[in-house]
Coordinates of C-alpha atoms and ligand atoms in Angstrom, one line a residue:
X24 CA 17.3 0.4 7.6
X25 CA 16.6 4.2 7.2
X26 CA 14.9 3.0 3.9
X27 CA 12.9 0.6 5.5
X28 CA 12.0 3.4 8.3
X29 CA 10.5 6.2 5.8
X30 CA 8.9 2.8 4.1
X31 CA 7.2 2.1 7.4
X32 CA 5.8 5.5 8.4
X33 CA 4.9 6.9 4.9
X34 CA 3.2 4.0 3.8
X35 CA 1.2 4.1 6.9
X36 CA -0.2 8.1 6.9
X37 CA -3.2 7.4 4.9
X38 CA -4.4 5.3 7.5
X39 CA -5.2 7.7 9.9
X40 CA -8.5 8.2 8.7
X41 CA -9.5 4.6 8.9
X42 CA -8.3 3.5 12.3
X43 CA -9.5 4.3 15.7
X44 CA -6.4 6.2 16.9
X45 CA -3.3 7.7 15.3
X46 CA 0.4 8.3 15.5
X47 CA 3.3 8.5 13.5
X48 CA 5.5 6.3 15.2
X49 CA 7.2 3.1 13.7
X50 CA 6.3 -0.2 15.1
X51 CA 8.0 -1.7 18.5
X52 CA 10.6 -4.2 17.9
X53 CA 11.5 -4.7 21.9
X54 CA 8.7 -7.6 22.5
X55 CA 10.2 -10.2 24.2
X56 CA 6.9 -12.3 24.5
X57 CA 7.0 -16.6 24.4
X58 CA 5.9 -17.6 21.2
X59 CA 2.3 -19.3 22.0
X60 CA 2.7 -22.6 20.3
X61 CA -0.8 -23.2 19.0
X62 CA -0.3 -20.0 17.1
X63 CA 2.8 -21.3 15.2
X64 CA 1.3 -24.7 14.4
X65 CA 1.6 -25.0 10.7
X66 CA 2.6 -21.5 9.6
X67 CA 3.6 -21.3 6.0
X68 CA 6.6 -19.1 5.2
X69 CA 6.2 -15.7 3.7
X70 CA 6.7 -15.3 -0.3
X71 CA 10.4 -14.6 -0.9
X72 CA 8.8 -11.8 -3.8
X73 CA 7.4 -9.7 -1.2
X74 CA 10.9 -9.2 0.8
X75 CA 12.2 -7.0 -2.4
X76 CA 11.0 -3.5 -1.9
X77 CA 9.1 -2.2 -5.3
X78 CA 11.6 0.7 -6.0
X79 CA 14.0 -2.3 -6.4
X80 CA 12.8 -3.2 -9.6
X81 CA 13.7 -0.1 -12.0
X82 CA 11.3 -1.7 -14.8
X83 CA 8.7 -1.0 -12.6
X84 CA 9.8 2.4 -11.5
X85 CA 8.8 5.4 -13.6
X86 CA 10.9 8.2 -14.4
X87 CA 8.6 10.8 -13.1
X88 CA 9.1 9.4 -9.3
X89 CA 12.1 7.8 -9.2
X90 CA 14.4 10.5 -10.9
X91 CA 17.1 10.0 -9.4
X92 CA 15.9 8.8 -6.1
X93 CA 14.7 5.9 -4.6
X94 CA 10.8 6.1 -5.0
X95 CA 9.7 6.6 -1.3
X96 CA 6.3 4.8 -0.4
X97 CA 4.8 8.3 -0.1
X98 CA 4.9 8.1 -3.5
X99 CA 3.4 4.6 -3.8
X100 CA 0.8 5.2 -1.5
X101 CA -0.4 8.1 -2.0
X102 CA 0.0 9.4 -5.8
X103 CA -2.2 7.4 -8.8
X104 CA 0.7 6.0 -10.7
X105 CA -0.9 7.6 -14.0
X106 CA 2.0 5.4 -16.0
X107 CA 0.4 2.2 -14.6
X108 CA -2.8 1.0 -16.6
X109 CA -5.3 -1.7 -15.0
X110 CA -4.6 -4.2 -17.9
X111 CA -0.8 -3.6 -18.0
X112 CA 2.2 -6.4 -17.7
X113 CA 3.5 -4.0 -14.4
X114 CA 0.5 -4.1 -13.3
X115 CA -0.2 -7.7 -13.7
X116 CA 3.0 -8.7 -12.1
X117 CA 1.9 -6.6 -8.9
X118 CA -1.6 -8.4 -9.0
X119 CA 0.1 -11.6 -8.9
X120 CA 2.3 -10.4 -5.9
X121 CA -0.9 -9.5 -4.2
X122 CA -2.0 -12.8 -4.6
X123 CA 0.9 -14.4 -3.4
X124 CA 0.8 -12.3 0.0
X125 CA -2.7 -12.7 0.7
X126 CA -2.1 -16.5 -0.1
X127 CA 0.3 -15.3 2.9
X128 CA -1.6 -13.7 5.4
X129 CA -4.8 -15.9 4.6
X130 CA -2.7 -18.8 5.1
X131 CA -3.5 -21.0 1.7
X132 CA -2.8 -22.4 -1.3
X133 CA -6.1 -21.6 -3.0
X134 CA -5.8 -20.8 -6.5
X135 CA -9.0 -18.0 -5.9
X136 CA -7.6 -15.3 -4.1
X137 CA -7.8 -11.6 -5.5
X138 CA -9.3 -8.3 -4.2
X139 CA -12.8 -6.7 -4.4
X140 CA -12.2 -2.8 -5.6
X141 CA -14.1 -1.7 -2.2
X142 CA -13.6 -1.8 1.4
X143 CA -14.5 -4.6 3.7
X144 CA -18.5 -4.6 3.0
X145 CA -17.3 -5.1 -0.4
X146 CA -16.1 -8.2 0.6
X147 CA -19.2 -8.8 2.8
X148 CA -21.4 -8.4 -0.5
X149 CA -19.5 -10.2 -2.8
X150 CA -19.8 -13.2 -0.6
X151 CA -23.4 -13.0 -0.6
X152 CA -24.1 -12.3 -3.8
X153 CA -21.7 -15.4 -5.1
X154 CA -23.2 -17.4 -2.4
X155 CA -26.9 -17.3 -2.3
X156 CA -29.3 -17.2 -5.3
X157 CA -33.2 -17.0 -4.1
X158 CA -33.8 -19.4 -1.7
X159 CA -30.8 -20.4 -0.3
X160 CA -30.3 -21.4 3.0
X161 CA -27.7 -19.4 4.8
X162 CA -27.1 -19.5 9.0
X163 CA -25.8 -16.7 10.2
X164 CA -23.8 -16.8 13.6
X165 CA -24.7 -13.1 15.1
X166 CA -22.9 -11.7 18.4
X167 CA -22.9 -7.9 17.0
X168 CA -23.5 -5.8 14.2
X169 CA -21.7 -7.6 11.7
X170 CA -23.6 -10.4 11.9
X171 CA -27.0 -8.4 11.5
X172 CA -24.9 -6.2 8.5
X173 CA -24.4 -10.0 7.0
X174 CA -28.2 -11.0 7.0
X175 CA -28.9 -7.7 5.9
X176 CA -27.3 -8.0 2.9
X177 CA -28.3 -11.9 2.4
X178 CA -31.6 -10.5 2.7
X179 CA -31.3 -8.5 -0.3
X180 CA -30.1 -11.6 -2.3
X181 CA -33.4 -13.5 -1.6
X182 CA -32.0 -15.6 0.8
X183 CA -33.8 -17.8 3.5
X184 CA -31.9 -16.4 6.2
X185 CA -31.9 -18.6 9.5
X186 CA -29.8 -16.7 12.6
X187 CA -28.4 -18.1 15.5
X188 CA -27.9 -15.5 18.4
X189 CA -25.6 -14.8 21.5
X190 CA -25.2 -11.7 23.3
X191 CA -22.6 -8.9 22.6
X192 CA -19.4 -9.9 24.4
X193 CA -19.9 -14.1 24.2
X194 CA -19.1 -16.1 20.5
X195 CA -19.9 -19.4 19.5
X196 CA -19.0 -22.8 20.5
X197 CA -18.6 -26.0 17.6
X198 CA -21.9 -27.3 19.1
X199 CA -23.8 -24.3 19.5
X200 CA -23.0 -24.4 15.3
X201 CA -23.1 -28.1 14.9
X202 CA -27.2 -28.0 16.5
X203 CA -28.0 -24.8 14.1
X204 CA -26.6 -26.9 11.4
X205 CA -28.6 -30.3 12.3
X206 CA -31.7 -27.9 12.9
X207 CA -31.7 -25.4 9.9
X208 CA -29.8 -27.6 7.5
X209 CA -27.8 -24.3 5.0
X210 CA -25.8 -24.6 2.0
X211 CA -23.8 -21.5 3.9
X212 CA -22.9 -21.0 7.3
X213 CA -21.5 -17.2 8.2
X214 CA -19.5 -16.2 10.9
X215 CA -17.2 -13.2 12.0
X216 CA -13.9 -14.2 13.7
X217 CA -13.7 -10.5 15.2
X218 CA -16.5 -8.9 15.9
X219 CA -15.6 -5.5 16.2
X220 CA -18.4 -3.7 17.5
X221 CA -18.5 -5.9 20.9
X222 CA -14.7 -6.8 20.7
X223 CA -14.9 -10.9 20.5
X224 CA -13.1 -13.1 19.0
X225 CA -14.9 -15.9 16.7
X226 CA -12.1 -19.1 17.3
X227 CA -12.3 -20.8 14.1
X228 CA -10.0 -24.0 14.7
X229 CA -12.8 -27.0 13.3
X230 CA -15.7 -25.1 12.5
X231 CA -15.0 -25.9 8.4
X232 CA -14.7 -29.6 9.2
X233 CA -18.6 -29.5 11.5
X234 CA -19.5 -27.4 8.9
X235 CA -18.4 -29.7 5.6
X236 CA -19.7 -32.5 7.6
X237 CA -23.4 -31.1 7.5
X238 CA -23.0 -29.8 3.7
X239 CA -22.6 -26.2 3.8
X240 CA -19.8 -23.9 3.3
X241 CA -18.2 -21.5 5.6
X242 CA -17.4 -17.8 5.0
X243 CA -15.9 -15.9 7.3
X244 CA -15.6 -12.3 8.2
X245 CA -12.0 -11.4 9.0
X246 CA -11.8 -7.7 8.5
X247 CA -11.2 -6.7 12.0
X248 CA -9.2 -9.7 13.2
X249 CA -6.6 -11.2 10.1
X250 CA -3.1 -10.2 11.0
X251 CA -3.8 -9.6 14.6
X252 CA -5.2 -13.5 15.7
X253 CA -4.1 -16.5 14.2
X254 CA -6.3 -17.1 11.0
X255 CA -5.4 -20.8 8.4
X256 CA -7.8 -21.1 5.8
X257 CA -6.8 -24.3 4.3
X258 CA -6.6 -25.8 7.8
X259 CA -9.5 -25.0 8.9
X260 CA -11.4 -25.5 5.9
X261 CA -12.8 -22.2 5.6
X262 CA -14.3 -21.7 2.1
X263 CA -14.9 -17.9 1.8
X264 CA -12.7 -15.2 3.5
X265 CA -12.6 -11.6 3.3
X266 CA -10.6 -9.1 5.2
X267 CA -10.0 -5.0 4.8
X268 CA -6.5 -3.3 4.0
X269 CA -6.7 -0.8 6.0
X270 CA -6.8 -2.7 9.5
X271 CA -3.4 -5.2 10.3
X272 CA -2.7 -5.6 6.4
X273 CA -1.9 -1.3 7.7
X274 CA -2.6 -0.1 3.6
X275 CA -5.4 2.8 3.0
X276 CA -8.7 1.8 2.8
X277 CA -10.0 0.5 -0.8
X278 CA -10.1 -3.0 -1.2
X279 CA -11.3 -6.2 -0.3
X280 CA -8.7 -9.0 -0.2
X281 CA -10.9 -12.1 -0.6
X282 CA -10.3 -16.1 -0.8
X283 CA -12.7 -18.7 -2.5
X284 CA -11.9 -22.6 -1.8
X285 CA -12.3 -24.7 -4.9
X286 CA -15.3 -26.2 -3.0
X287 CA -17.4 -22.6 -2.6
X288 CA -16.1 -22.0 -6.8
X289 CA -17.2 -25.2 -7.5
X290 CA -20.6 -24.2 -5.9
X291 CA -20.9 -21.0 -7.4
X292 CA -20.4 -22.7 -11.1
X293 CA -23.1 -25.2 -9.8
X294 CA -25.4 -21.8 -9.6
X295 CA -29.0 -22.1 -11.8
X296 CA -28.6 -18.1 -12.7
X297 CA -25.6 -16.0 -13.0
X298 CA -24.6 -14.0 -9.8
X299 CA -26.9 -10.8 -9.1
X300 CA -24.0 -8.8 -8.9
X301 CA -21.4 -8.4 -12.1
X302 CA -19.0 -6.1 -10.4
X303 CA -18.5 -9.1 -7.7
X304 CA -18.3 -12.1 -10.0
X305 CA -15.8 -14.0 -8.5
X306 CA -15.8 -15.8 -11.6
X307 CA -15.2 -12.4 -13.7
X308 CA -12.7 -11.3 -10.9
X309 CA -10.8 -14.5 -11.0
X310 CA -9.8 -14.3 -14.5
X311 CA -9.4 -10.3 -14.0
X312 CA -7.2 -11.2 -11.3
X313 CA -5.6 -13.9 -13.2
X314 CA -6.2 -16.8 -11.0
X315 CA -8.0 -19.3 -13.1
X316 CA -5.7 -19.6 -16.6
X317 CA -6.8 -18.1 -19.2
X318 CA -5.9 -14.6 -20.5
X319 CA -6.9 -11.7 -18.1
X320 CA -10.0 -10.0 -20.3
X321 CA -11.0 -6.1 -18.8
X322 CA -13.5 -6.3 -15.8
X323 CA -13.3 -3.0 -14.3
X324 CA -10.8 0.0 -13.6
X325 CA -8.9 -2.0 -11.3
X326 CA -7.9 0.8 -8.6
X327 CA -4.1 0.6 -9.2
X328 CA -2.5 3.0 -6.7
X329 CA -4.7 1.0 -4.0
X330 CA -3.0 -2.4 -5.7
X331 CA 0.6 -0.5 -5.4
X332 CA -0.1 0.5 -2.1
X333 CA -1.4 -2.8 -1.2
X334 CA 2.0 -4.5 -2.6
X335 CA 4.0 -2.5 -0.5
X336 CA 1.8 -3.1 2.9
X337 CA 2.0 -6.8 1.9
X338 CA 6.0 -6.8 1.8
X339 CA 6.1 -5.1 5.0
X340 CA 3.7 -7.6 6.9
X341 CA 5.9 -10.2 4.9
X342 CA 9.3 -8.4 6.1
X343 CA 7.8 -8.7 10.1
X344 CA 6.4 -12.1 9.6
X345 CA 3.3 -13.1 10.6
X346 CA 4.4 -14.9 13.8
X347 CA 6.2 -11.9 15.0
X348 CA 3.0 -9.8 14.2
X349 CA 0.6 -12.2 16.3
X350 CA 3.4 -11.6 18.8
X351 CA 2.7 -8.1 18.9
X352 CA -0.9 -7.7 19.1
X353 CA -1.7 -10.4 22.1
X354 CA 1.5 -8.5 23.7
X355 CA -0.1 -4.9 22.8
X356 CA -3.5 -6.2 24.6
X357 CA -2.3 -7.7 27.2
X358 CA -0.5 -4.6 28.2
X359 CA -3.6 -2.6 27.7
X360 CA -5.9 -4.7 29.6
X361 CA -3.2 -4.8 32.5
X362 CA -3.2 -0.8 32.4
X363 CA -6.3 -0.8 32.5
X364 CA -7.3 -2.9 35.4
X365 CA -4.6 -0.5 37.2
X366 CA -6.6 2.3 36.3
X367 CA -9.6 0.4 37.8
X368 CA -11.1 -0.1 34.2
X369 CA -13.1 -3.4 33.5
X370 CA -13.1 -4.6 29.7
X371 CA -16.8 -5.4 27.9
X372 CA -15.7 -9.0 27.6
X373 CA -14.7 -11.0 30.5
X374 CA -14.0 -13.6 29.2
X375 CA -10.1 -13.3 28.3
X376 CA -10.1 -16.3 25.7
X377 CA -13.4 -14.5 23.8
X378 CA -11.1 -11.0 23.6
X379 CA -10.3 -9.6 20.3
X380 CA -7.2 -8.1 20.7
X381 CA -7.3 -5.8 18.1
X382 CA -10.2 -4.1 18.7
X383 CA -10.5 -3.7 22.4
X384 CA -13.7 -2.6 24.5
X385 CA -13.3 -0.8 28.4
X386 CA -16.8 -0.4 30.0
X387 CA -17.5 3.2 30.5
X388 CA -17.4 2.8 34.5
X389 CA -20.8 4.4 36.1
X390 CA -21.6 8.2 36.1
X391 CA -18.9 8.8 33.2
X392 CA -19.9 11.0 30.3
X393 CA -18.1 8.4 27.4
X394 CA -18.2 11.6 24.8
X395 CA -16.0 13.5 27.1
X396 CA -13.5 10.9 27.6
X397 CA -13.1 10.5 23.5
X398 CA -13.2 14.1 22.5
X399 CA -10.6 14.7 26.2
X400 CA -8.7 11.9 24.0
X401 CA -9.3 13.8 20.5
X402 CA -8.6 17.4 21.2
X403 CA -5.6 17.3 23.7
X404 CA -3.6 14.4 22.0
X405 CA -4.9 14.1 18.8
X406 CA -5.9 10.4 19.6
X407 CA -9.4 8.8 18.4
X408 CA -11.0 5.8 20.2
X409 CA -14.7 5.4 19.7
X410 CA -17.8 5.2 21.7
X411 CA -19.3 1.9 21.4
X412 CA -21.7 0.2 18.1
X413 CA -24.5 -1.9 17.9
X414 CA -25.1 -4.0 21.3
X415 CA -22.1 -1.6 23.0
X416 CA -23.7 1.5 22.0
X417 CA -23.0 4.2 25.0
X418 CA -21.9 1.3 27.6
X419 CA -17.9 1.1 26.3
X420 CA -14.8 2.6 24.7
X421 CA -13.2 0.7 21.2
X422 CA -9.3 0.9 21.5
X423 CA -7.7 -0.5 17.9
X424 CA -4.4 -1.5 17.9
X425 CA -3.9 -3.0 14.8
X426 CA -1.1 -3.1 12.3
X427 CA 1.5 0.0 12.3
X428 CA -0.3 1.7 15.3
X429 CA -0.2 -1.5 17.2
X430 CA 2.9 -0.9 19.1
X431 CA 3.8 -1.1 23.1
X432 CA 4.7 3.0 23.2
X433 CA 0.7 3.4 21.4
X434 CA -0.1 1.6 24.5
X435 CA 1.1 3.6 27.1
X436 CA 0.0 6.8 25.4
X437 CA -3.5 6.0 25.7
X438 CA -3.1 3.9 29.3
X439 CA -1.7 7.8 29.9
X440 CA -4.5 9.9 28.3
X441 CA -7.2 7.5 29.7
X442 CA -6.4 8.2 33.5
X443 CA -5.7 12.1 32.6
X444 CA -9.7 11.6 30.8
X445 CA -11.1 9.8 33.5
X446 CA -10.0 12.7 36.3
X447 CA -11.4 15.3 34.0
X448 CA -15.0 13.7 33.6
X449 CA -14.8 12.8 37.1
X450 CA -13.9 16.6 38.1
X451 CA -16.9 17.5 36.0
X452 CA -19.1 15.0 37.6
X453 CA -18.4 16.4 41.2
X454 CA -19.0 20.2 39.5
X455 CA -22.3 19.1 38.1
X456 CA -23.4 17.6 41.4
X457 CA -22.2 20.9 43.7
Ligands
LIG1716 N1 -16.7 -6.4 9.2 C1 -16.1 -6.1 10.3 C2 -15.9 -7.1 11.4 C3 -15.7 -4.7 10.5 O1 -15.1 -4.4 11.6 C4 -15.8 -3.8 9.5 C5 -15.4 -2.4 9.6 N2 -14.9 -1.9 10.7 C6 -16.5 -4.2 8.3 C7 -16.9 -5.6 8.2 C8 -16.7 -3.3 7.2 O2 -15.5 -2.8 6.6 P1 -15.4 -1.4 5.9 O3 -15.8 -0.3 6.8 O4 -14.0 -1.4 5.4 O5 -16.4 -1.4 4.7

């Protein structure tokens, strides 16, 4: 328990550069919260790998850390493992846990699943540049910046990029994409099941099938929302997937865990020219990453503390169980949007079913400066949330709870600081005015 403690909060600190607002807490285990059962529908069971700790293997832990100690994941995280080479059996062995985690958390069985060596625009690119060659149709569903980021980059492949539009806080019903489908006919349809910079969620549940049914492919954008909302690739027939470590997955920043259906690597073999991109070759990456049978060749410097690191974040979401982390983000929202409707806060999207609960937007209420709330939250707490991006820009606040900070105590700290912020800026208000 004390093992799995220090494994909990070390492995976290390098986070705190990557996520909205920081603490050095351990995560809540008091949620007594009905299991919703459309979220349970199906779920596959953890890998049993991934509930043994790394420092329980001695083969795999070098002298140099583990001298006669258990290795903490301080260590893992946040030292390069120089005795662990990219092409290396260790090394392999850890990829392939990888694997079977994000098989996990992405909810499949597809034999394409592996990492991008980048963070989640990584991901973004790779699945344009695997996707499109010039020319290709692609329909991009756009509620926020990640949408525009997404035709950006398509752009940049030469593709014919057709967009279908709905205004920050509202997503995307089956027929809104079934008539963009009928009308612009892609081989790809994009969408991004959290949108962070408005705070929507994208449901997913039968958009492959509508999708399929019309002869395109759907990638999805899941870098803000896997972990925290229910997310089944192979159920959903969702084709490409990326997400980031450093959001629920709770490992630093670095890579881009990423899923191809047989049906999206059938299509990329189907390509006329090779990929436009070699450092995203999902075809290169797949043997890298040892997914398609034959003997792993060299790619790149695989970034193997981040892989380590990764391992270890894997085996803790895998120790908590995805159910029981679902759990805790709707329960972590809720009692943030309760707190603050009793401050007299109203969140960006009404809409309670179209709420991301991992990234959560409060309008910035009328005459409020929005700067001095966040630095109020900075500089007396040491607590970050962020102004607002894209279609939000200066009209909300972005709360993340996600992962290790995504507890109930995180919760009231900022429900806390927030009215403490609100009666400074207000105080300042009535100064300015006298
Ligand atoms: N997509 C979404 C929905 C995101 O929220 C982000 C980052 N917050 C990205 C893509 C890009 O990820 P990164 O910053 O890790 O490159």
């Amino acid at each position: 328990m004390e093992q799995f403690a220090i494994r909990s909060i070390y492995c976290r600190i390098p986070l705190i550069c990557n996520i909205f607002f920081f603490f050095s807490t351990g995560v809540s285990s008091h949620l007594t919260v009905n299991v919703p059962r459309t979220i349970l529908i199906n779920m596959k069971p953890p890998p049993s790998v991934l509930r043994i700790p790394l420092w329980a293997f001695p083969e795999r832990s070098p002298q140099k850390v583990s001298a006669n100690k258990q290795p903490r994941d301080k260590d893992l995280c946040q030292t390069s493992p120089d005795w662990l080479k990219t092409i290396h059996n260790v090394t392999e062995d850890i990829m392939d846990e990888v694997k079977e985690g994000l098989r996990y958390v992405f909810q499949t069985k597809n034999r394409v699943v592996c990492c991008i060596s980048g963070t989640g625009h990584a991901g973004m690119e790779a699945t344009m540049s695997n996707l499109i060659e010039p020319g290709t149709i692609i329909l991009i569903a756009s509620n926020g910046i990640w949408g525009q980021r997404a035709a950006d980059m398509a752009k940049r492949q030469d593709a014919d990029v057709r967009m279908i539009e709905k205004p920050g806080g509202d997503n995307f019903t089956k027929s809104d994409i079934e008539a963009a489908l009928i009308e612009h006919k892609p081989a790809i349809t994009f969408m991004v099941q959290g949108e962070s910079s408005t705070g929507v969620y994208q449901p997913l549940d039968g958009m492959g099938e509508i999708c399929h049914k019309h002869g395109a492919l759907l990638a999805v954008d899941a870098v803000a929302s896997l972990g925290g909302v229910p997310f089944y690739m192979d159920d959903w027939s969702v084709d490409v997937v990326y997400t980031g470590t450093q959001k629920v997955i709770s490992a630093p920043p670095s890579m881009a865990p990423i899923a191809f259906s047989d049906k999206a690597m059938s299509f990329v073999a189907s390509r006329k020219s090779p990929t436009r991109s070699f450092y995203t070759d999902i075809t290169c990456l797949a043997n890298y990453w040892g997914c398609d049978g034959t003997p792993r060749k060299y790619h790149h410097t695989g970034p193997v503390s981040s892989v380590y690191a990764l391992r270890e974040a894997l085996a803790i979401v895998c120790d908590e169980g995805l159910e029981s982390l679902l759990i805790r983000h709707k329960a972590a929202a809720e009692r943030l949007w309760a707190g603050l409707a009793e401050l007299g806060l109203e969140m960006y999207v009404s809409d309670v079913s179209k709420r991301l609960p991992t990234v959560n937007t409060i309008r910035v209420p009328e005459g409020i400066d929005w700067m001095r709330v966040t630095k109020y939250f900075m500089s007396k707490y040491l607590v970050e949330i962020s102004g607002g991006l894209g279609p939000s820009a200066g009209q909300v606040w972005r709360v993340g709870l996600m992962g290790y900070n995504c507890t109930t105590d995180n919760v009231d700290l900022v429900l806390k600081i927030m009215k403490e912020a609100l009666a400074d800026a207000r105080s300042q208000d009535t100064a300015s005015k006298l």
